[in-house]
Amino acid sequence: MKWFKRIIIALFSLGLLGIGAIAGAYFYVLPDLPDVNTLKTVKLQTPLRIYSNDGKLISQFGEKRRIPVSFQDVPPMLINAVLDTEDARFFEHHGIDPIGITRAAIILITTGKKSQGASTITQQVARGFFLSREKTYIRKIKEIFLAIKIEKALSKEEILELYLNRSFLGNRAYGVGAAAQVYYGKELEELTLPEMAMIAGLPQAPSAANPIRNPERATNRRNWVLSRMLEKKNITQTQYKNAIQAPISARYHGAEINLYAPYISEMARDYLVDKFGEEEAYTGGYNIYTSIDSKLQLDAQQALRNNVYAYDERHGYRGAIDVLWTDTPLETESILEHLKQTRAFQGLIPAAVMSIDEQSASVLTSDGETIQLDWQGLKWARKFITNKRQGKAPKAAADVLTVGEKVWLRNNGEFWQLSQIPVVSSAIVSLDPQNGAIQALVGGFSFHTSQYNRVTQAKRQLGSNIKPFIYTAAIEKGYTLSTLINNAPINNADTRQGTAWRPKNSPDRYTGPTRLRVGLAQSVNVMSVRTMRYTGLDMAIDTLVKFGFDRDDIPRNESIALGSNSVTPLQVVTAFSTFANGGYKVEPYFVESIEDSYGNVIETSNPTLACTPAPAVVKSDDPFAAMAEEFKQKEQATDENICGGPDARYAEQIISEQTAFLITEALKSVIWGGGNWSKGTGWNGTAWRASRVVNRRDIAGKTGTTNESRDTWFSGFNPKLATTVWVGFDDHSKELGRTSWNANAAKDQISAAEAGAKTAGPGWNEFMKNALAGTPEVPTTPPEGIVSVRIDLATGKLSRKTDYTSKFEYFISGTEPKEFATEAVESNDIFIDDSAEDLFQ
């Protein structure tokens, strides 16, 4: 019996020693143990996502791909796969698994090697959130105590949810939600059994068992997971056999970008970085919903791209990318290898010229497809000499191409054609004039080649786009649309620029006294200068500043009447919105709302509204007064000029609604012209093509061209949408040049300079046509305080005639003419202009 007592005493002593050792170890590591309660509010590092206003994903920023999922959203089969692989007794133990620890101890004693096998999922959570991955005894002791504390603080489901969202699973994927997207492009509930088993096997070997990099080892790991599931009776023998025979289908799936809009996504990223700092912005799991309309954004991108291609092709073909062979043709495999070294982008794909016929060519693309280029896809390619000169129109394919050349191709929507990377730049921005929401924004032809956002960063001279603002100042001072302004050469020069400045018309033609409406519609330079002299330089500058242009960018001389000030396209479209909304200066914005990682809205836009604030409700105990107030509120509810609520912000009204209406009417003449064509007195505005392409009576706009055609503009609007298009070179010293009228003609017909209507106008026309398609035209409704009287076209005075020598004109009440024209005067302010350059200012 003595030996039995000794054994009992020894075991008791060892137990006490063990308890003491555990207590000592606990108190030794206690100061270093973090508070596990922080796991209740843990914030997983989740990337920043940017969306359009209709929920299309535009971009994702952040190194880690993570899509947090709740425990309830994880398929039970995937949970079984993870538990059977990592911790089969997870729901039975209290943070540590004695059986696993015993097994690890035996391995240590017999082999001298430390093992990971004893770690439960709770221990892995402790290690993942609080500890390093180094294999030391102290770290293991901390891990055990933390696991026990975590089990007391969190439920089993909460612990497993943390594990499923935190684990690194390779290819920048953190958590099972991200892994499903990265490897299979699926949501969790769409995964098959073999796919779930593949993901469940990744936590312990995200690189070694990666199905993309190591498919063989990944297959072995997957099949082992499936065998564990079979062993634990979570799948049947039939499911097991079918699953292990499934091929590896994993491939890399990037973020599911639904809408490519890189310039606006960069603006949104910068906004959040400025707000929270880079680390928080990239890892805080924020969702930014922008004001971008996905359809309008696609329309804008396509319009800009087509317009830039059109300009580039008008100026000639600059030649092949490279020459792959000359005398001895390369093998097809070698050709494809060369082609794949050139990345396709913006609809351009590289191809090799394989053979040439009289007016066609056969080309091989990088994906091995043979395409026949017909003459309609080649005949544009006159040789580029300079921006002002092009070679003769080609007559045969051999005039353009040579076998063995590597060239660019693109499909223009109708047929394949030879192409090239444009060297000209462009920008387009469109916003809602009623609140300033940016609906579409494209800062350049290709974000891949240039991240410079020309909408917000490029300050360029405005050219004739300035004229509506000069005439606005004049109307506010007393001019009317029928005021006669002398369209005659200016001989008294402005010398404030250091040299004598004598502006001229383009073309250099003059018509004498001409009505303001016609002068603006036909962009007559000398009339704009004389109008500014009427208002005075200070008033003109103050008016421009009032519209949002920077005073420091406005020269103090008469050249501003022709647009010598520097502006961004965003400033321009905002200023033009004032005419569209009745005189209000809205603030452009692009962030509609921001959500945190929990889906809580932490910021919403509060745009400036282009309307009159709704009057406060007057409460009264008098029943008759209350009835009167209710009636008043109902009346106001139908008033389109009253809007908003108690927390609304209202745009400043910088010009009267009547002035905005009159300028809009004049800008409609830029597009629709005037006069009577059947009587020979019809005339075009400078943007007459918009009337044919967009073909709506509710649009208005203005062309713009600077000296030597370095910058070209078109800005215009209807009451629902305002848009500005700019085309030019980033190098401001370069001119846009000249081309023949018809680039496909056999020989040059008319040499015409690039200008607003020809260069920027087609992009605006295409965009507005598609953007407004299906929307009803907004009828012209003169605001209160506008009257219409019949005037004589030659004198601007009242007319009793009803023929083509007169027309109805709008006036602010009290400014209409009081005298009648006393005799018939031929309308000397009307002229027909058929030359190319006259129609392209």
JSON list of C-alpha atoms in Angstrom, two decimals, residues 39-40 42-47 49 64-75 78-79 82 121 124-125 128-129 154 156-170 172-181 187-188 199 203 283 597-598:
[
{"chain": "A", "resi": 39, "resn": "LEU", "atom": "CA", "xyz": [-13.03, 41.54, -30.93]},
{"chain": "A", "resi": 40, "resn": "LYS", "atom": "CA", "xyz": [-16.65, 42.50, -30.38]},
{"chain": "A", "resi": 42, "resn": "VAL", "atom": "CA", "xyz": [-13.17, 44.62, -34.47]},
{"chain": "A", "resi": 43, "resn": "LYS", "atom": "CA", "xyz": [-12.94, 46.42, -37.80]},
{"chain": "A", "resi": 44, "resn": "LEU", "atom": "CA", "xyz": [-11.73, 44.17, -40.58]},
{"chain": "A", "resi": 45, "resn": "GLN", "atom": "CA", "xyz": [-9.50, 45.74, -43.20]},
{"chain": "A", "resi": 46, "resn": "THR", "atom": "CA", "xyz": [-11.81, 46.06, -46.18]},
{"chain": "A", "resi": 47, "resn": "PRO", "atom": "CA", "xyz": [-11.10, 47.87, -49.45]},
{"chain": "A", "resi": 49, "resn": "ARG", "atom": "CA", "xyz": [-15.37, 50.65, -53.22]},
{"chain": "A", "resi": 64, "resn": "LYS", "atom": "CA", "xyz": [-6.59, 43.36, -49.41]},
{"chain": "A", "resi": 65, "resn": "ARG", "atom": "CA", "xyz": [-9.60, 41.85, -51.12]},
{"chain": "A", "resi": 66, "resn": "ARG", "atom": "CA", "xyz": [-12.19, 41.20, -48.45]},
{"chain": "A", "resi": 67, "resn": "ILE", "atom": "CA", "xyz": [-15.95, 40.74, -48.63]},
{"chain": "A", "resi": 68, "resn": "PRO", "atom": "CA", "xyz": [-17.22, 40.40, -45.03]},
{"chain": "A", "resi": 69, "resn": "VAL", "atom": "CA", "xyz": [-19.96, 37.82, -44.58]},
{"chain": "A", "resi": 70, "resn": "SER", "atom": "CA", "xyz": [-22.13, 36.98, -41.58]},
{"chain": "A", "resi": 71, "resn": "PHE", "atom": "CA", "xyz": [-22.23, 33.47, -40.12]},
{"chain": "A", "resi": 72, "resn": "GLN", "atom": "CA", "xyz": [-25.81, 33.03, -41.32]},
{"chain": "A", "resi": 73, "resn": "ASP", "atom": "CA", "xyz": [-24.76, 33.74, -44.93]},
{"chain": "A", "resi": 74, "resn": "VAL", "atom": "CA", "xyz": [-22.09, 31.02, -45.07]},
{"chain": "A", "resi": 75, "resn": "PRO", "atom": "CA", "xyz": [-23.39, 27.76, -46.60]},
{"chain": "A", "resi": 78, "resn": "LEU", "atom": "CA", "xyz": [-18.62, 25.22, -46.38]},
{"chain": "A", "resi": 79, "resn": "ILE", "atom": "CA", "xyz": [-18.76, 25.46, -42.57]},
{"chain": "A", "resi": 82, "resn": "VAL", "atom": "CA", "xyz": [-13.72, 24.20, -42.64]},
{"chain": "A", "resi": 121, "resn": "ILE", "atom": "CA", "xyz": [-9.97, 27.74, -34.61]},
{"chain": "A", "resi": 124, "resn": "GLN", "atom": "CA", "xyz": [-6.03, 30.69, -34.66]},
{"chain": "A", "resi": 125, "resn": "VAL", "atom": "CA", "xyz": [-8.31, 33.67, -34.15]},
{"chain": "A", "resi": 128, "resn": "GLY", "atom": "CA", "xyz": [-4.41, 36.11, -36.13]},
{"chain": "A", "resi": 129, "resn": "PHE", "atom": "CA", "xyz": [-5.70, 39.15, -34.26]},
{"chain": "A", "resi": 154, "resn": "LEU", "atom": "CA", "xyz": [-17.82, 35.59, -27.79]},
{"chain": "A", "resi": 156, "resn": "LYS", "atom": "CA", "xyz": [-19.02, 30.06, -31.12]},
{"chain": "A", "resi": 157, "resn": "GLU", "atom": "CA", "xyz": [-20.77, 31.57, -34.14]},
{"chain": "A", "resi": 158, "resn": "GLU", "atom": "CA", "xyz": [-19.07, 34.94, -33.60]},
{"chain": "A", "resi": 159, "resn": "ILE", "atom": "CA", "xyz": [-15.65, 33.28, -33.32]},
{"chain": "A", "resi": 160, "resn": "LEU", "atom": "CA", "xyz": [-16.18, 31.26, -36.47]},
{"chain": "A", "resi": 161, "resn": "GLU", "atom": "CA", "xyz": [-17.41, 34.35, -38.32]},
{"chain": "A", "resi": 162, "resn": "LEU", "atom": "CA", "xyz": [-14.21, 36.19, -37.40]},
{"chain": "A", "resi": 163, "resn": "TYR", "atom": "CA", "xyz": [-12.14, 33.23, -38.62]},
{"chain": "A", "resi": 164, "resn": "LEU", "atom": "CA", "xyz": [-14.01, 32.94, -41.92]},
{"chain": "A", "resi": 165, "resn": "ASN", "atom": "CA", "xyz": [-13.56, 36.66, -42.62]},
{"chain": "A", "resi": 166, "resn": "ARG", "atom": "CA", "xyz": [-9.99, 37.06, -41.33]},
{"chain": "A", "resi": 167, "resn": "SER", "atom": "CA", "xyz": [-8.08, 34.13, -42.84]},
{"chain": "A", "resi": 168, "resn": "PHE", "atom": "CA", "xyz": [-5.63, 34.85, -45.65]},
{"chain": "A", "resi": 169, "resn": "LEU", "atom": "CA", "xyz": [-6.49, 32.60, -48.60]},
{"chain": "A", "resi": 170, "resn": "GLY", "atom": "CA", "xyz": [-3.98, 33.68, -51.25]},
{"chain": "A", "resi": 172, "resn": "ARG", "atom": "CA", "xyz": [-4.79, 39.07, -51.82]},
{"chain": "A", "resi": 173, "resn": "ALA", "atom": "CA", "xyz": [-8.04, 37.37, -50.76]},
{"chain": "A", "resi": 174, "resn": "TYR", "atom": "CA", "xyz": [-8.91, 37.63, -47.08]},
{"chain": "A", "resi": 175, "resn": "GLY", "atom": "CA", "xyz": [-11.90, 35.63, -45.97]},
{"chain": "A", "resi": 176, "resn": "VAL", "atom": "CA", "xyz": [-14.09, 33.10, -47.72]},
{"chain": "A", "resi": 177, "resn": "GLY", "atom": "CA", "xyz": [-16.29, 35.75, -49.37]},
{"chain": "A", "resi": 178, "resn": "ALA", "atom": "CA", "xyz": [-13.30, 37.29, -51.17]},
{"chain": "A", "resi": 179, "resn": "ALA", "atom": "CA", "xyz": [-11.86, 33.85, -52.00]},
{"chain": "A", "resi": 180, "resn": "ALA", "atom": "CA", "xyz": [-15.10, 32.83, -53.72]},
{"chain": "A", "resi": 181, "resn": "GLN", "atom": "CA", "xyz": [-14.87, 35.94, -55.89]},
{"chain": "A", "resi": 187, "resn": "GLU", "atom": "CA", "xyz": [-21.03, 34.41, -54.40]},
{"chain": "A", "resi": 188, "resn": "LEU", "atom": "CA", "xyz": [-20.66, 31.91, -51.54]},
{"chain": "A", "resi": 199, "resn": "ILE", "atom": "CA", "xyz": [-11.30, 27.13, -50.21]},
{"chain": "A", "resi": 203, "resn": "PRO", "atom": "CA", "xyz": [-5.90, 28.67, -44.62]},
{"chain": "A", "resi": 283, "resn": "THR", "atom": "CA", "xyz": [-8.86, 49.65, -45.31]},
{"chain": "A", "resi": 597, "resn": "SER", "atom": "CA", "xyz": [-18.12, 49.00, -43.42]},
{"chain": "A", "resi": 598, "resn": "TYR", "atom": "CA", "xyz": [-21.36, 48.23, -41.56]}
]
